[in-house]
Amino acid sequence: MTFQGPSSGKPDPDFTLVSFSVIIDIIAIINVALARQLGLPEDTFAALQSPTELSGTVLRLLKSYASPDAVNLRTSLIHHTDFGTVTLLANIVGGLQILKPGGSPLDESAWAWARPQPGCLIVNMGDAMTQWTGGILRSSMHRVTHAPGSRRFVDKYSIAYLARPERNASMKRLLDAHEASENEEDDNLTAWEWEVKKAMSMARANYVPQMKGV
Ligand SMILES: O=C(O)CCC(=O)C(=O)O
Ligand SMILES: [Fe+2]
């Protein structure tokens, strides 16, 4: 599928408005494809995240400043997993890195660049998908660092659409747990309660971001 991303390094307000319905269509296609692959009814994920219901879905425009100083290279966004269901990401300059499976965030060689491809979006799974699928889908650990090569000398803009479940959606696992869940009680929460619980645990001083799923 091709997608018309921003044509320059600068944000284009028309891009955001015109593309909103396209983004919703893309998420719908991904939802159906994932449900089919997992042997679930086609509307399983769509039914839990209607774009017209109240949710914590975010459309984010991010600017990461250039990193010209070779001895003080910039990390714009520290490693994390996305909270929601599916993230769509458009950028040109690069700088996004994904942690290789089993890698430690402290090991620099465990980080792989996600190279932006013209006409393509980067698709990321979020923690809600991991919860619903009992760990079969993994929310990948990622961070935004300085862009590679000479691209680190320019500011980077990206547009991220972070889809989240409807507030009242159930976070009950839809598939048998692939890995033992340390949080069985999450099954009984609504998406809103689950997100508040996650946000509060992130705010604790000893919080360590972890990759879940397989
Ligand atoms: O700007 C990027 O490349 C990634 C943004 C991101 O990870 C986020 O908004 O959660
Ligand atoms: Fe992210």
Tab-separated table of C-alpha atoms and ligand atoms in Angstrom:
chain	number	residue	atom	x	y	z
A	1	MET	CA	0.000	0.000	0.000
A	2	THR	CA	1.367	3.426	-0.852
A	3	PHE	CA	0.702	6.422	1.331
A	4	GLN	CA	1.293	10.096	0.648
A	5	GLY	CA	3.600	11.231	3.441
A	6	PRO	CA	4.852	14.773	4.045
A	7	SER	CA	6.746	15.879	0.952
A	8	SER	CA	9.340	18.040	2.716
A	9	GLY	CA	11.061	17.792	6.072
A	10	LYS	CA	8.557	20.353	7.416
A	11	PRO	CA	5.051	19.591	8.785
A	12	ASP	CA	2.190	20.350	6.421
A	13	PRO	CA	-1.146	21.097	8.184
A	14	ASP	CA	-3.149	20.041	5.109
A	15	PHE	CA	-1.434	16.680	5.226
A	16	THR	CA	-2.860	16.027	8.688
A	17	LEU	CA	-6.428	17.025	7.852
A	18	VAL	CA	-6.631	15.313	4.484
A	19	SER	CA	-5.002	12.163	5.729
A	20	PHE	CA	-7.052	11.559	8.845
A	21	SER	CA	-9.680	9.424	7.121
A	22	VAL	CA	-6.921	7.553	5.253
A	23	ILE	CA	-5.238	6.755	8.561
A	24	ILE	CA	-8.498	5.371	9.963
A	25	ASP	CA	-8.939	3.216	6.839
A	26	ILE	CA	-5.397	1.862	7.157
A	27	ILE	CA	-5.915	0.955	10.821
A	28	ALA	CA	-9.149	-0.827	9.844
A	29	ILE	CA	-7.308	-2.891	7.204
A	30	ILE	CA	-4.580	-3.809	9.704
A	31	ASN	CA	-7.199	-4.797	12.293
A	32	VAL	CA	-8.886	-7.184	9.882
A	33	ALA	CA	-5.574	-8.653	8.670
A	34	LEU	CA	-4.366	-9.301	12.231
A	35	ALA	CA	-7.655	-10.856	13.337
A	36	ARG	CA	-7.653	-13.174	10.294
A	37	GLN	CA	-4.059	-14.233	10.885
A	38	LEU	CA	-4.850	-15.015	14.508
A	39	GLY	CA	-7.976	-17.013	13.622
A	40	LEU	CA	-10.286	-14.507	15.311
A	41	PRO	CA	-13.518	-13.059	13.838
A	42	GLU	CA	-12.582	-10.287	11.386
A	43	ASP	CA	-14.178	-7.515	13.396
A	44	THR	CA	-12.551	-8.488	16.715
A	45	PHE	CA	-10.075	-5.607	16.965
A	46	ALA	CA	-12.201	-3.078	15.075
A	47	ALA	CA	-15.057	-3.667	17.529
A	48	LEU	CA	-12.796	-2.682	20.431
A	49	GLN	CA	-11.479	0.548	18.896
A	50	SER	CA	-14.131	2.369	16.945
A	51	PRO	CA	-12.639	5.725	15.836
A	52	THR	CA	-15.904	7.464	16.771
A	53	GLU	CA	-15.897	6.288	20.408
A	54	LEU	CA	-14.063	8.086	23.191
A	55	SER	CA	-10.486	6.836	23.516
A	56	GLY	CA	-6.969	7.915	24.324
A	57	THR	CA	-5.969	7.837	20.640
A	58	VAL	CA	-3.308	10.445	19.889
A	59	LEU	CA	-2.150	12.160	16.723
A	60	ARG	CA	1.283	13.499	17.524
A	61	LEU	CA	3.547	15.802	15.560
A	62	LEU	CA	7.085	15.446	16.831
A	63	LYS	CA	10.103	17.571	16.181
A	64	SER	CA	13.483	16.116	17.092
A	65	TYR	CA	16.260	18.668	16.941
A	66	ALA	CA	19.374	18.122	14.861
A	67	SER	CA	22.319	16.564	16.646
A	68	PRO	CA	25.408	18.251	15.209
A	69	ASP	CA	27.681	17.668	18.203
A	70	ALA	CA	29.523	14.377	17.571
A	71	VAL	CA	30.532	13.940	21.193
A	72	ASN	CA	27.055	14.632	22.565
A	73	LEU	CA	24.645	12.821	20.284
A	74	ARG	CA	20.998	13.377	21.059
A	75	THR	CA	18.338	10.851	22.067
A	76	SER	CA	14.990	12.614	21.546
A	77	LEU	CA	12.718	9.922	22.941
A	78	ILE	CA	13.992	7.290	25.358
A	79	HIS	CA	13.161	3.645	24.855
A	80	HIS	CA	9.525	2.703	25.358
A	81	THR	CA	6.714	0.600	23.997
A	82	ASP	CA	3.552	2.308	22.744
A	83	PHE	CA	0.500	1.933	24.992
A	84	GLY	CA	-2.167	1.408	22.401
A	85	THR	CA	-3.120	-0.973	19.623
A	86	VAL	CA	-1.423	0.085	16.383
A	87	THR	CA	0.925	3.022	15.731
A	88	LEU	CA	1.390	4.490	12.260
A	89	LEU	CA	4.469	6.600	11.844
A	90	ALA	CA	5.484	8.880	8.967
A	91	ASN	CA	8.928	10.432	8.806
A	92	ILE	CA	11.640	11.043	6.286
A	93	VAL	CA	14.866	11.708	8.086
A	94	GLY	CA	15.128	8.557	10.234
A	95	GLY	CA	16.351	8.211	13.790
A	96	LEU	CA	13.878	5.598	14.982
A	97	GLN	CA	15.534	2.483	16.373
A	98	ILE	CA	13.964	-0.849	17.324
A	99	LEU	CA	15.416	-3.126	19.982
A	100	LYS	CA	16.324	-6.530	18.529
A	101	PRO	CA	14.460	-9.464	20.149
A	102	GLY	CA	16.166	-10.482	23.388
A	103	GLY	CA	18.439	-7.423	23.314
A	104	SER	CA	19.119	-5.170	26.273
A	105	PRO	CA	18.330	-1.449	25.898
A	106	LEU	CA	21.747	-0.794	27.475
A	107	ASP	CA	23.544	-2.642	24.661
A	108	GLU	CA	24.072	-0.154	21.781
A	109	SER	CA	24.597	-3.030	19.305
A	110	ALA	CA	21.088	-4.353	20.109
A	111	TRP	CA	19.426	-1.339	18.446
A	112	ALA	CA	18.484	-1.558	14.743
A	113	TRP	CA	17.624	1.472	12.590
A	114	ALA	CA	14.112	1.535	11.121
A	115	ARG	CA	14.897	3.090	7.757
A	116	PRO	CA	11.999	5.209	6.398
A	117	GLN	CA	10.900	4.086	2.931
A	118	PRO	CA	9.343	6.635	0.538
A	119	GLY	CA	5.562	6.191	0.344
A	120	CYS	CA	5.452	3.865	3.347
A	121	LEU	CA	4.401	4.153	6.959
A	122	ILE	CA	6.139	2.403	9.821
A	123	VAL	CA	3.628	0.191	11.652
A	124	ASN	CA	4.202	-0.640	15.302
A	125	MET	CA	2.208	-2.870	17.609
A	126	GLY	CA	1.324	-1.460	21.017
A	127	ASP	CA	0.856	-2.966	24.476
A	128	ALA	CA	-2.928	-3.313	24.113
A	129	MET	CA	-2.418	-5.802	21.261
A	130	THR	CA	-0.012	-7.766	23.451
A	131	GLN	CA	-2.597	-7.886	26.229
A	132	TRP	CA	-5.499	-8.923	23.946
A	133	THR	CA	-3.440	-11.608	22.204
A	134	GLY	CA	-1.923	-13.038	25.382
A	135	GLY	CA	1.551	-12.095	24.209
A	136	ILE	CA	1.325	-13.513	20.671
A	137	LEU	CA	1.756	-10.020	19.217
A	138	ARG	CA	4.677	-8.149	20.673
A	139	SER	CA	4.797	-4.425	21.356
A	140	SER	CA	8.254	-3.540	20.154
A	141	MET	CA	10.673	-1.490	22.224
A	142	HIS	CA	11.841	1.584	20.335
A	143	ARG	CA	13.520	4.937	20.814
A	144	VAL	CA	14.312	8.023	18.764
A	145	THR	CA	17.961	8.837	18.535
A	146	HIS	CA	20.005	11.103	16.261
A	147	ALA	CA	19.474	10.260	12.594
A	148	PRO	CA	22.269	8.271	10.909
A	149	GLY	CA	25.061	9.812	8.817
A	150	SER	CA	24.719	13.408	7.630
A	151	ARG	CA	20.988	13.353	8.434
A	152	ARG	CA	21.796	14.133	12.040
A	153	PHE	CA	22.519	17.729	10.970
A	154	VAL	CA	18.841	18.450	10.167
A	155	ASP	CA	15.779	18.643	12.421
A	156	LYS	CA	13.525	15.611	12.122
A	157	TYR	CA	9.738	15.848	11.962
A	158	SER	CA	7.479	12.864	12.337
A	159	ILE	CA	3.756	12.297	12.504
A	160	ALA	CA	2.628	9.479	14.773
A	161	TYR	CA	-0.937	8.201	14.974
A	162	LEU	CA	-1.163	6.142	18.136
A	163	ALA	CA	-4.460	4.252	18.118
A	164	ARG	CA	-5.814	3.203	21.497
A	165	PRO	CA	-8.796	1.060	22.468
A	166	GLU	CA	-12.134	2.662	23.220
A	167	ARG	CA	-12.193	3.748	26.851
A	168	ASN	CA	-14.838	1.187	27.752
A	169	ALA	CA	-13.313	-1.686	25.774
A	170	SER	CA	-12.505	-4.799	27.770
A	171	MET	CA	-8.809	-5.634	28.128
A	172	LYS	CA	-9.621	-9.318	28.577
A	173	ARG	CA	-7.283	-11.600	26.670
A	174	LEU	CA	-8.896	-12.986	23.528
A	175	LEU	CA	-6.397	-15.790	23.026
A	176	ASP	CA	-4.850	-18.327	25.389
A	177	ALA	CA	-1.908	-16.803	27.184
A	178	HIS	CA	1.268	-17.493	25.259
A	179	GLU	CA	3.258	-16.509	28.281
A	180	ALA	CA	2.139	-16.518	31.888
A	181	SER	CA	0.603	-13.149	32.626
A	182	GLU	CA	1.983	-11.466	35.701
A	183	ASN	CA	-1.103	-9.256	35.719
A	184	GLU	CA	-4.104	-11.580	35.590
A	185	GLU	CA	-6.296	-8.810	37.005
A	186	ASP	CA	-5.750	-6.773	33.799
A	187	ASP	CA	-8.310	-9.059	32.163
A	188	ASN	CA	-11.020	-7.428	34.237
A	189	LEU	CA	-10.129	-3.818	33.451
A	190	THR	CA	-11.557	-1.452	30.885
A	191	ALA	CA	-9.047	0.164	28.529
A	192	TRP	CA	-9.302	3.406	30.476
A	193	GLU	CA	-8.592	1.703	33.836
A	194	TRP	CA	-5.739	-0.249	32.246
A	195	GLU	CA	-4.154	2.898	30.768
A	196	VAL	CA	-4.403	4.757	34.078
A	197	LYS	CA	-2.776	1.788	35.834
A	198	LYS	CA	0.066	1.755	33.281
A	199	ALA	CA	0.574	5.509	33.466
A	200	MET	CA	0.786	5.326	37.260
A	201	SER	CA	3.323	2.505	37.165
A	202	MET	CA	5.419	4.499	34.645
A	203	ALA	CA	5.426	7.456	37.008
A	204	ARG	CA	7.047	5.371	39.749
A	205	ALA	CA	10.752	6.059	40.189
A	206	ASN	CA	11.793	2.412	39.704
A	207	TYR	CA	9.844	1.884	36.450
A	208	VAL	CA	11.734	-0.129	33.820
A	209	PRO	CA	10.216	-0.262	30.299
A	210	GLN	CA	9.883	-3.885	29.189
A	211	MET	CA	9.144	-5.583	25.907
A	212	LYS	CA	6.244	-8.030	26.220
A	213	GLY	CA	5.098	-10.829	23.954
A	214	VAL	CA	6.993	-13.082	21.577
B	1	LIG	O1	9.210	10.018	16.006
B	1	LIG	C1	9.425	8.814	15.925
B	1	LIG	O2	10.168	8.329	15.057
B	1	LIG	C2	8.788	7.859	16.924
B	1	LIG	C3	7.741	8.466	17.810
B	1	LIG	C4	7.282	7.533	18.901
B	1	LIG	O3	7.862	6.511	19.180
B	1	LIG	C5	6.071	7.865	19.667
B	1	LIG	O4	5.487	8.940	19.437
B	1	LIG	O5	5.661	7.030	20.512
B	2	FE	FE	6.623	5.225	20.377
